[in-house]
Coordinates of C-alpha atoms and ligand atoms in Angstrom, one line a residue:
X1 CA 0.0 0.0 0.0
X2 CA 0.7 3.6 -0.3
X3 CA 2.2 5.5 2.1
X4 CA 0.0 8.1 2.1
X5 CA -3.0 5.4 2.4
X6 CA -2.1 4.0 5.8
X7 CA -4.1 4.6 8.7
X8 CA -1.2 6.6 11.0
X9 CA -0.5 9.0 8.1
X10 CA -4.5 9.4 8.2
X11 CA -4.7 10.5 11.8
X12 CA -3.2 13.9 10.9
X13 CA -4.1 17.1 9.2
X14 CA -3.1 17.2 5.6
X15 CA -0.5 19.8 6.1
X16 CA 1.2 17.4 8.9
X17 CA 0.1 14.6 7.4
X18 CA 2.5 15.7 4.5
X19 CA 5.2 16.6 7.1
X20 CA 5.0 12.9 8.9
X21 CA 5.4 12.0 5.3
X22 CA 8.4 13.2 4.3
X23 CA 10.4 12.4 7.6
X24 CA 9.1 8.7 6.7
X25 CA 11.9 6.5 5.5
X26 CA 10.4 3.3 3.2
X27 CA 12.6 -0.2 3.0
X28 CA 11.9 -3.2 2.6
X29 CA 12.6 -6.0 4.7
X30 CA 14.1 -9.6 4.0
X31 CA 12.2 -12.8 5.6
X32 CA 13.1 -13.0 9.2
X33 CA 15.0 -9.8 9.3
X34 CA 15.3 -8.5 12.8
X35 CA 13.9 -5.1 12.9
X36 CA 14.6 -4.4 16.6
X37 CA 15.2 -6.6 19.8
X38 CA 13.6 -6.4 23.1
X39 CA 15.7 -4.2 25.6
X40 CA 16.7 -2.1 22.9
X41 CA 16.1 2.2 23.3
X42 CA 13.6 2.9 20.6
X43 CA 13.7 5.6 18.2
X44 CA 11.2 4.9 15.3
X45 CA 7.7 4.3 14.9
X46 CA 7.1 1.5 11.9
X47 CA 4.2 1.9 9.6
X48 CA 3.7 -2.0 8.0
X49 CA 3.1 -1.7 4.4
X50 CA 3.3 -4.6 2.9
X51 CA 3.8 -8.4 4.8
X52 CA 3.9 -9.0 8.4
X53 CA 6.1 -8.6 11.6
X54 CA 5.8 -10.4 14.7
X55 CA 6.9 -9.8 18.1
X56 CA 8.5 -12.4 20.2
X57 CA 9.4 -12.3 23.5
X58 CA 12.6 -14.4 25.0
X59 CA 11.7 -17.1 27.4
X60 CA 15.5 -17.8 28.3
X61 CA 17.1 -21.0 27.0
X62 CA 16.8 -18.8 23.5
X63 CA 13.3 -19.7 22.9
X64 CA 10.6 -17.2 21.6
X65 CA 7.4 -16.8 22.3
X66 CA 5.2 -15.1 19.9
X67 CA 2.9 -12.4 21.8
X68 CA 1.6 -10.5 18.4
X69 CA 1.3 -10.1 15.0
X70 CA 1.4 -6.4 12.7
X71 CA -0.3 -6.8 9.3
X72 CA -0.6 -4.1 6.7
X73 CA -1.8 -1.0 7.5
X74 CA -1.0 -1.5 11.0
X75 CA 1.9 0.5 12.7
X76 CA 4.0 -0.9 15.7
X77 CA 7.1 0.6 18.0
X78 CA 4.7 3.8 19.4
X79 CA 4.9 3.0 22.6
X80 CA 8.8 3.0 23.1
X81 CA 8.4 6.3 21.0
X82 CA 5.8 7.7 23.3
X83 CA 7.4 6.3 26.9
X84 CA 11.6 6.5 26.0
X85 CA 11.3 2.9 27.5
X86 CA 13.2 0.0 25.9
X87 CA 11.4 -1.9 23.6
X88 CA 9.5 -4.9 25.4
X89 CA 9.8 -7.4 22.8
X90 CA 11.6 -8.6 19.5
X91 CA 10.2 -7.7 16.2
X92 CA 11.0 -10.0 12.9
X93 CA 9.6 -9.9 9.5
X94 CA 7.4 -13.1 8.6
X95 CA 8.0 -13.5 5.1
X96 CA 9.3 -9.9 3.9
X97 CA 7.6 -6.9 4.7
X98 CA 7.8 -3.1 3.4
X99 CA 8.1 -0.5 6.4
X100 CA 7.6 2.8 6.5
X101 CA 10.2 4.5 9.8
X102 CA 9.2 7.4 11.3
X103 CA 12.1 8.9 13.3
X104 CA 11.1 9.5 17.5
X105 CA 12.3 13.2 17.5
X106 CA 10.2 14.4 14.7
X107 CA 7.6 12.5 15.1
X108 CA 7.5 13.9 18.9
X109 CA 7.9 17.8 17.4
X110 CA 4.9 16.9 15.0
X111 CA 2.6 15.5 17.8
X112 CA 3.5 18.5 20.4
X113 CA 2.4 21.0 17.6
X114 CA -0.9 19.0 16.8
X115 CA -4.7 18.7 17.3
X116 CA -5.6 16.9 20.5
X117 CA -7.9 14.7 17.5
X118 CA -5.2 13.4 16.4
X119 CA -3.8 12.0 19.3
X120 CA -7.1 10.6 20.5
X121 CA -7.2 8.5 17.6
X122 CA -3.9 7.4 18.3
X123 CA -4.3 6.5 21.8
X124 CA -7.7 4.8 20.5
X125 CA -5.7 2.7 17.9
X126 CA -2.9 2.1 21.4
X127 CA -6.2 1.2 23.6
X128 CA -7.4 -1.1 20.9
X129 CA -4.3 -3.1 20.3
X130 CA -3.6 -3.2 23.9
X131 CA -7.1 -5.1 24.7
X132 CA -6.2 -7.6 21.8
X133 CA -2.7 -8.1 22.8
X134 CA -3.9 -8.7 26.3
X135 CA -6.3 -10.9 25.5
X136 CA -4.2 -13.4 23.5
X137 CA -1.8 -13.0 26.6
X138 CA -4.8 -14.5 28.9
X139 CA -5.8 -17.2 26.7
X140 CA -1.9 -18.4 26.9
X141 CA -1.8 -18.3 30.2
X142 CA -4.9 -19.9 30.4
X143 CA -3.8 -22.8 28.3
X144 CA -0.7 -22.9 30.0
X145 CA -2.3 -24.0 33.4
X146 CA -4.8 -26.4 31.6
X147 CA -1.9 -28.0 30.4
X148 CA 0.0 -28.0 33.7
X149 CA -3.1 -29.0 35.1
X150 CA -3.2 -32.0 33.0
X151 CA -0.3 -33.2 33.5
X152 CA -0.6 -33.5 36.9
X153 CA -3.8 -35.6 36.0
X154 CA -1.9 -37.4 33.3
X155 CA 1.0 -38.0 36.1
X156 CA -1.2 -39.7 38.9
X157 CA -3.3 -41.3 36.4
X158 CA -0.5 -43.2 34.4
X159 CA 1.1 -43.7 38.1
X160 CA -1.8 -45.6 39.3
X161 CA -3.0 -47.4 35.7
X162 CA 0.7 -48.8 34.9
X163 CA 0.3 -51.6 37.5
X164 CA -2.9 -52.9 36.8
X165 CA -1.9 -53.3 33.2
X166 CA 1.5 -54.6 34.2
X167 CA -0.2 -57.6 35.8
X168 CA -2.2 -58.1 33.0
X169 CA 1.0 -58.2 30.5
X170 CA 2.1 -60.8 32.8
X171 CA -1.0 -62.8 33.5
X172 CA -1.0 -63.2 29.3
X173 CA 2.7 -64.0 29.7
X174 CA 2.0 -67.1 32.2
X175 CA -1.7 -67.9 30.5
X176 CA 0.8 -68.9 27.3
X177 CA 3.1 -71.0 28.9
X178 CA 0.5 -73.3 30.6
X179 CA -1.6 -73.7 27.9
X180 CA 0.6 -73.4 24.8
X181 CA -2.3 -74.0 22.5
X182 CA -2.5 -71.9 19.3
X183 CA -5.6 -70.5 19.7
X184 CA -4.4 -69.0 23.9
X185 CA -1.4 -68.2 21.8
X186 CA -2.9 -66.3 19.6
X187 CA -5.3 -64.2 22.2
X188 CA -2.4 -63.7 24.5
X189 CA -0.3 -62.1 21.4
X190 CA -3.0 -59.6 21.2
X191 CA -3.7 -58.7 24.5
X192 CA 0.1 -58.3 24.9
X193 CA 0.5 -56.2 21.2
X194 CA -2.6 -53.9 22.7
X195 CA -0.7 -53.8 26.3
X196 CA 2.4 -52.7 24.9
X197 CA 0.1 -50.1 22.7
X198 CA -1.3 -48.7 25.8
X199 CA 2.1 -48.5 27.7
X200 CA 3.4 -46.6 24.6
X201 CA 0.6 -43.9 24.6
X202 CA 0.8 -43.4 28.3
X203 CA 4.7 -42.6 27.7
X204 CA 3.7 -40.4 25.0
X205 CA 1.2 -39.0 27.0
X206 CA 3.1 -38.1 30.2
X207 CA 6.5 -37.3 28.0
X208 CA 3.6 -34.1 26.3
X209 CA 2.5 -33.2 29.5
X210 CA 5.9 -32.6 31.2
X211 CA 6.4 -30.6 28.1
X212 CA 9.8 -30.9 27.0
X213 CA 10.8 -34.1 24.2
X214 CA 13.9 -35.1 25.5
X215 CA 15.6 -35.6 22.1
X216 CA 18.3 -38.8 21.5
X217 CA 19.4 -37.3 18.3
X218 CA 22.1 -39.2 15.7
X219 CA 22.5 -39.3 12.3
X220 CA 19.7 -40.8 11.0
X221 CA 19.3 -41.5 6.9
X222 CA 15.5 -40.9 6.4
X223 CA 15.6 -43.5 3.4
X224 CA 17.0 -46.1 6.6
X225 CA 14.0 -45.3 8.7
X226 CA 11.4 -44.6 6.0
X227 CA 12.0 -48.7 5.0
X228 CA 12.3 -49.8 8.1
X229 CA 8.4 -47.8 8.6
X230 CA 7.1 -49.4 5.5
X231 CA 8.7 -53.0 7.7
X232 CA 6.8 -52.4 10.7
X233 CA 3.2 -51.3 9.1
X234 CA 3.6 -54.1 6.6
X235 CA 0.7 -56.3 8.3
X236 CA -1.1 -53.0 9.4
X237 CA -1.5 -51.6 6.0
X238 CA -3.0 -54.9 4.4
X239 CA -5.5 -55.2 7.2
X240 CA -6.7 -51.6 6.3
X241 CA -6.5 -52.4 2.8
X242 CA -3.7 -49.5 2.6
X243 CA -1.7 -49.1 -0.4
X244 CA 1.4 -47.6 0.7
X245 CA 3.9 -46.2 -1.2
X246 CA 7.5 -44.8 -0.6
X247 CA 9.8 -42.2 -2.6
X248 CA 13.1 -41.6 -0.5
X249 CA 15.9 -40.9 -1.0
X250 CA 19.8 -40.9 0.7
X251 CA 18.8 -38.1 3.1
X252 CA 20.6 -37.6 6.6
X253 CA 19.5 -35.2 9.4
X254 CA 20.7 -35.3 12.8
X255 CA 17.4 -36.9 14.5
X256 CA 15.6 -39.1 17.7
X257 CA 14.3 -42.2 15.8
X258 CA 12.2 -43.1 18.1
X259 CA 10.4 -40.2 17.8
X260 CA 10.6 -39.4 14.2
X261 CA 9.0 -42.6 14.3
X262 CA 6.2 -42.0 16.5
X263 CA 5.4 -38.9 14.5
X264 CA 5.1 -41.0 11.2
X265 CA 2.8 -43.4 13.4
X266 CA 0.7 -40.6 14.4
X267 CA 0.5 -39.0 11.0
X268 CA 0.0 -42.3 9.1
X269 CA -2.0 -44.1 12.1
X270 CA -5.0 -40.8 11.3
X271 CA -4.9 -41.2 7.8
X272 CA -5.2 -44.9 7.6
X273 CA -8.4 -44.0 10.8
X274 CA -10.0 -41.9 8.6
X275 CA -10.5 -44.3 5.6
X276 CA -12.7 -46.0 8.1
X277 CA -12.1 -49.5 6.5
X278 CA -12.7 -48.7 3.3
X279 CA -9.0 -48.6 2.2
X280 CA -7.0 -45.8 0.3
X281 CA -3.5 -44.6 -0.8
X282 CA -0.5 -43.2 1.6
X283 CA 2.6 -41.8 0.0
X284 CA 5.7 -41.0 2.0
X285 CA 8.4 -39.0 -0.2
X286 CA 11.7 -37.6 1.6
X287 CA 14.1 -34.9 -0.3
X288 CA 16.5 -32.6 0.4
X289 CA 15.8 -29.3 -0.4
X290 CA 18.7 -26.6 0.1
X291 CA 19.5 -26.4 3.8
X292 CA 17.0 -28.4 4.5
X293 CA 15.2 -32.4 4.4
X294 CA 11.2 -32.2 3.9
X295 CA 9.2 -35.6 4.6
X296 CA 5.8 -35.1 2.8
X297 CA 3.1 -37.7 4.3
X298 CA 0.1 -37.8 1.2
X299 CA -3.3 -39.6 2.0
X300 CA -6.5 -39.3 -0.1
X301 CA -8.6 -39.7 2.4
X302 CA -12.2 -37.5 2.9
X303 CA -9.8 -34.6 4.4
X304 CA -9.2 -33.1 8.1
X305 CA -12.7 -31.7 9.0
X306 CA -13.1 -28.2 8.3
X307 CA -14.1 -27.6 12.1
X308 CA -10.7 -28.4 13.9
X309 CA -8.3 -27.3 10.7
X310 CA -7.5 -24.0 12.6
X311 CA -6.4 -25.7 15.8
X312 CA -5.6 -29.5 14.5
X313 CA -2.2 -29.1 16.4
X314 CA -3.7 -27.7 19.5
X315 CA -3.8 -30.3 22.5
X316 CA -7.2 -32.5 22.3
X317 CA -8.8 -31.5 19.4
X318 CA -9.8 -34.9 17.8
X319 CA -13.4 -35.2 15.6
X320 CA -15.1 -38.1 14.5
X321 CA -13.4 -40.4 16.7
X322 CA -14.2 -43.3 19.5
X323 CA -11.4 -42.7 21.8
X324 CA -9.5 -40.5 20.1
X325 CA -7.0 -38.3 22.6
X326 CA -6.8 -35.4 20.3
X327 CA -3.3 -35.5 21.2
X328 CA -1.8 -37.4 18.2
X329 CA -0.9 -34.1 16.2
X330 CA -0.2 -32.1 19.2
X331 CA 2.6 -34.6 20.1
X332 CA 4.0 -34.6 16.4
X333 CA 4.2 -30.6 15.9
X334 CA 6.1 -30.6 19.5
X335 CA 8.5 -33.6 18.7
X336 CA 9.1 -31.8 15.3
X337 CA 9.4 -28.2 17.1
X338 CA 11.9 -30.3 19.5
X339 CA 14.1 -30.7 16.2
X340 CA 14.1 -27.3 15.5
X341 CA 11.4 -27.9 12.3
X342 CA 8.5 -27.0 10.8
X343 CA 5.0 -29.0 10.4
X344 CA 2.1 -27.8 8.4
X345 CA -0.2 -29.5 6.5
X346 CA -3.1 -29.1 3.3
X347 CA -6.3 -31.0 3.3
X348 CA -9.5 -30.7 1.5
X349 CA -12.0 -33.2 1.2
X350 CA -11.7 -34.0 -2.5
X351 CA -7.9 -34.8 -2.5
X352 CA -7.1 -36.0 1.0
X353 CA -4.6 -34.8 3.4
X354 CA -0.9 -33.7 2.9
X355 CA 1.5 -33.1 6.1
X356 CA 4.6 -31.4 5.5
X357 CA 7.3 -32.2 7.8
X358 CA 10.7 -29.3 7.6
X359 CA 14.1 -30.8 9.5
X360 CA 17.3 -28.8 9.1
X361 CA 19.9 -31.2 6.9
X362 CA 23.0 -31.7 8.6
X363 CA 25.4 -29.1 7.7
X364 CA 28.0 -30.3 5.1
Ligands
LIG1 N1 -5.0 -37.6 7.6 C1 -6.2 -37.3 8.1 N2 -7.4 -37.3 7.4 C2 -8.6 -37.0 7.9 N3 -8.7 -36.5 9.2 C3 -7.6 -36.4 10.0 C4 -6.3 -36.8 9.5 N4 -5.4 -36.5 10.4 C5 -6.1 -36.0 11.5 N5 -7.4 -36.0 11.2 C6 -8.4 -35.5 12.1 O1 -7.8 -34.7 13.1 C7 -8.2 -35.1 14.4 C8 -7.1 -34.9 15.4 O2 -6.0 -35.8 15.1 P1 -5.0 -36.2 16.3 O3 -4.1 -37.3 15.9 O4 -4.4 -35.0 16.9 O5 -6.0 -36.8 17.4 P2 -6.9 -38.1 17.4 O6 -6.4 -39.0 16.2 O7 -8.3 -37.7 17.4 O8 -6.5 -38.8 18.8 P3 -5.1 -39.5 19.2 O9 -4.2 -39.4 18.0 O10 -4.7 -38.8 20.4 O11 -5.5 -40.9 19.4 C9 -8.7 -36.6 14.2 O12 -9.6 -36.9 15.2 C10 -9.3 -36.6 12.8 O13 -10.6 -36.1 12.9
LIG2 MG1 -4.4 -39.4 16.0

């Protein structure tokens, strides 16, 4: 957009409207481009004119949280401006942005000579934002004690469910060897297979609630572990009348098996759920694309429903299901996350689902 079009430069007369103008420097602004870091002394207002900046906030250990988001025609860095206080969080470009910088001292000259209109607006614009920054502040601190809460629940629930279902591993274990027929054989398999299922999840479940993966990363080659997938669902995929279908190649990132694995199992177990019996094609491709490796997990299945596509990766959100956790997802994004990569996915109900899965290659 213009500069003369945005909403700041429309606050003022046309006479200082013309003056805010021509102090305003324009540049643009590469993809995750710092524009200024939190703690820093602030001397510009931004104007966004194109793309989108967010602000992230250090939560030590060099991870960011993201507090907001500043879209086109929206202007950021007034209160630093306004106050002299350092700037209370980071701002970085999305995916390139054009900025309009309005230097603090005559900005500050132009708003001591103007109407008190004008600054109303602006504090109404300040008010505004502050309500809907605050907001999303609440509902993260709200989530964050619903998931501290539940894993305290999780904690004392898998505490008190893991010997029960011990016993029952082991009852199956004895029931075998006294009655070696093929038929006991056969039921004790199962109920040990579904045992060692629910032992698995409640891992999962607790490892989710306590919130950090604890990564055992080594070189792993993704064609390796792909195959040795393909091994494991072998049985799996002809019950569900799945035809599965692999394109890897030599690919090595620096990984946890285990739980690359488990994310596969989660990603392929919901698409091979959703074909309901019915059968249906999965295609797993791995490449390596500049810097880095990108698994692409492909099901034509009826699509995610269009209800829970916004918040799929959010903890429980599961439709359609008998017993599902909702957590499936929510565990792959932060095992993924844990590797310092990317998941997104596409899905409509005419072509199926496609889950993208981002790992950084190991450096040559
Ligand atoms: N490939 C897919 N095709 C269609 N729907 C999907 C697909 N993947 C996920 N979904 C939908 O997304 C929901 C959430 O999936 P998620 O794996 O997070 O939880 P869940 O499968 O319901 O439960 P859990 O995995 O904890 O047992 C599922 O209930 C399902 O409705
Ligand atoms: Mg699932």
């Amino acid at each position: 957009m213009d500069l003369e079009a945005h909403q700041f430069i429309s606050y003022f007369e046309r006479e200082q409207a013309a003056q805010v103008c021509k102090l305003a420097v324009v540049e643009n602004f590469a993809d995750r481009e710092i524009i200024f870091q939190e703690g820093e002394i602030p001397d510009f207002v931004y104007l966004v004119l194109a793309g989108e900046v967010e602000f992230r906030k250090n939560n030590g250990n060099n991870k960011y949280q993201t507090v907001a988001l500043a879209k086109q025609n929206d202007f950021f860095g007034e209160f630093g401006v306004l106050d002299g206080q350092p700037r209370s969080a980071q701002a970085i470009v999305c995916s390139g942005a054009t900025l309009a910088r309005i230097p603090r001292d005559g900005l500050m000259e132009i708003l001591n000579n103007t109407k008190g209109s004008v600054v109303l607006k602006l504090l109404g614009y300040i008010v505004r934002h502050l309500r809907s920054t605050t907001a999303q502040y609440v509902n993260q601190m709200v989530h964050k004690e619903k998931m501290a809460l539940v894993g305290e629940m999780v904690n004392t629930i898998i505490h008190d469910f893991r010997s029960p279902v011990t016993s029952i591993y082991l009852a199956s274990v004895m029931l075998k060897e006294f009655h070696p027929d093929e038929e006991t054989i056969e039921w004790c398999d199962i109920i040990q297979a579904q045992v060692r299922r629910m032992l698995g999840m409640a891992e999962e479940a607790l490892e989710f609630a306590s919130g950090h993966a604890v990564l055992n990363t080594q070189p792993v080659n993704l064609d390796f572990l792909l195959q040795n997938f393909e091994k494991l669902n072998r049985i799996y995929f002809k019950d569900a009348k799945v035809e599965f279908k692999l394109n890897t190649a030599d690919v090595v990132i620096n990984a946890d098996e285990n739980k690359l694995m488990r994310v596969l199992q989660n990603l392929v177990g919901n698409a091979v759920e959703a074909f309901k019996g019915c059968g249906g094609r999965i295609e797993i491709s791995a490449l390596a694309k500049e810097k880095v490796a990108e698994i692409i997990i492909c099901d034509n299945g009826p699509g995610i429903p269009e209800e829970i596509r916004e918040h799929l990766f959010d903890p429980f959100v599961t439709y359609g299901k008998r017993g599902g956790t909702g957590l499936g997802t929510a565990i792959a994004k932060s095992i993924i996350e844990a590797h310092s990569g990317e998941i997104s996915f596409r899905s409509n109900a005419d072509e199926g689902t496609t889950f993208y899965i981002r790992l950084p290659l190991i450096s040559q």
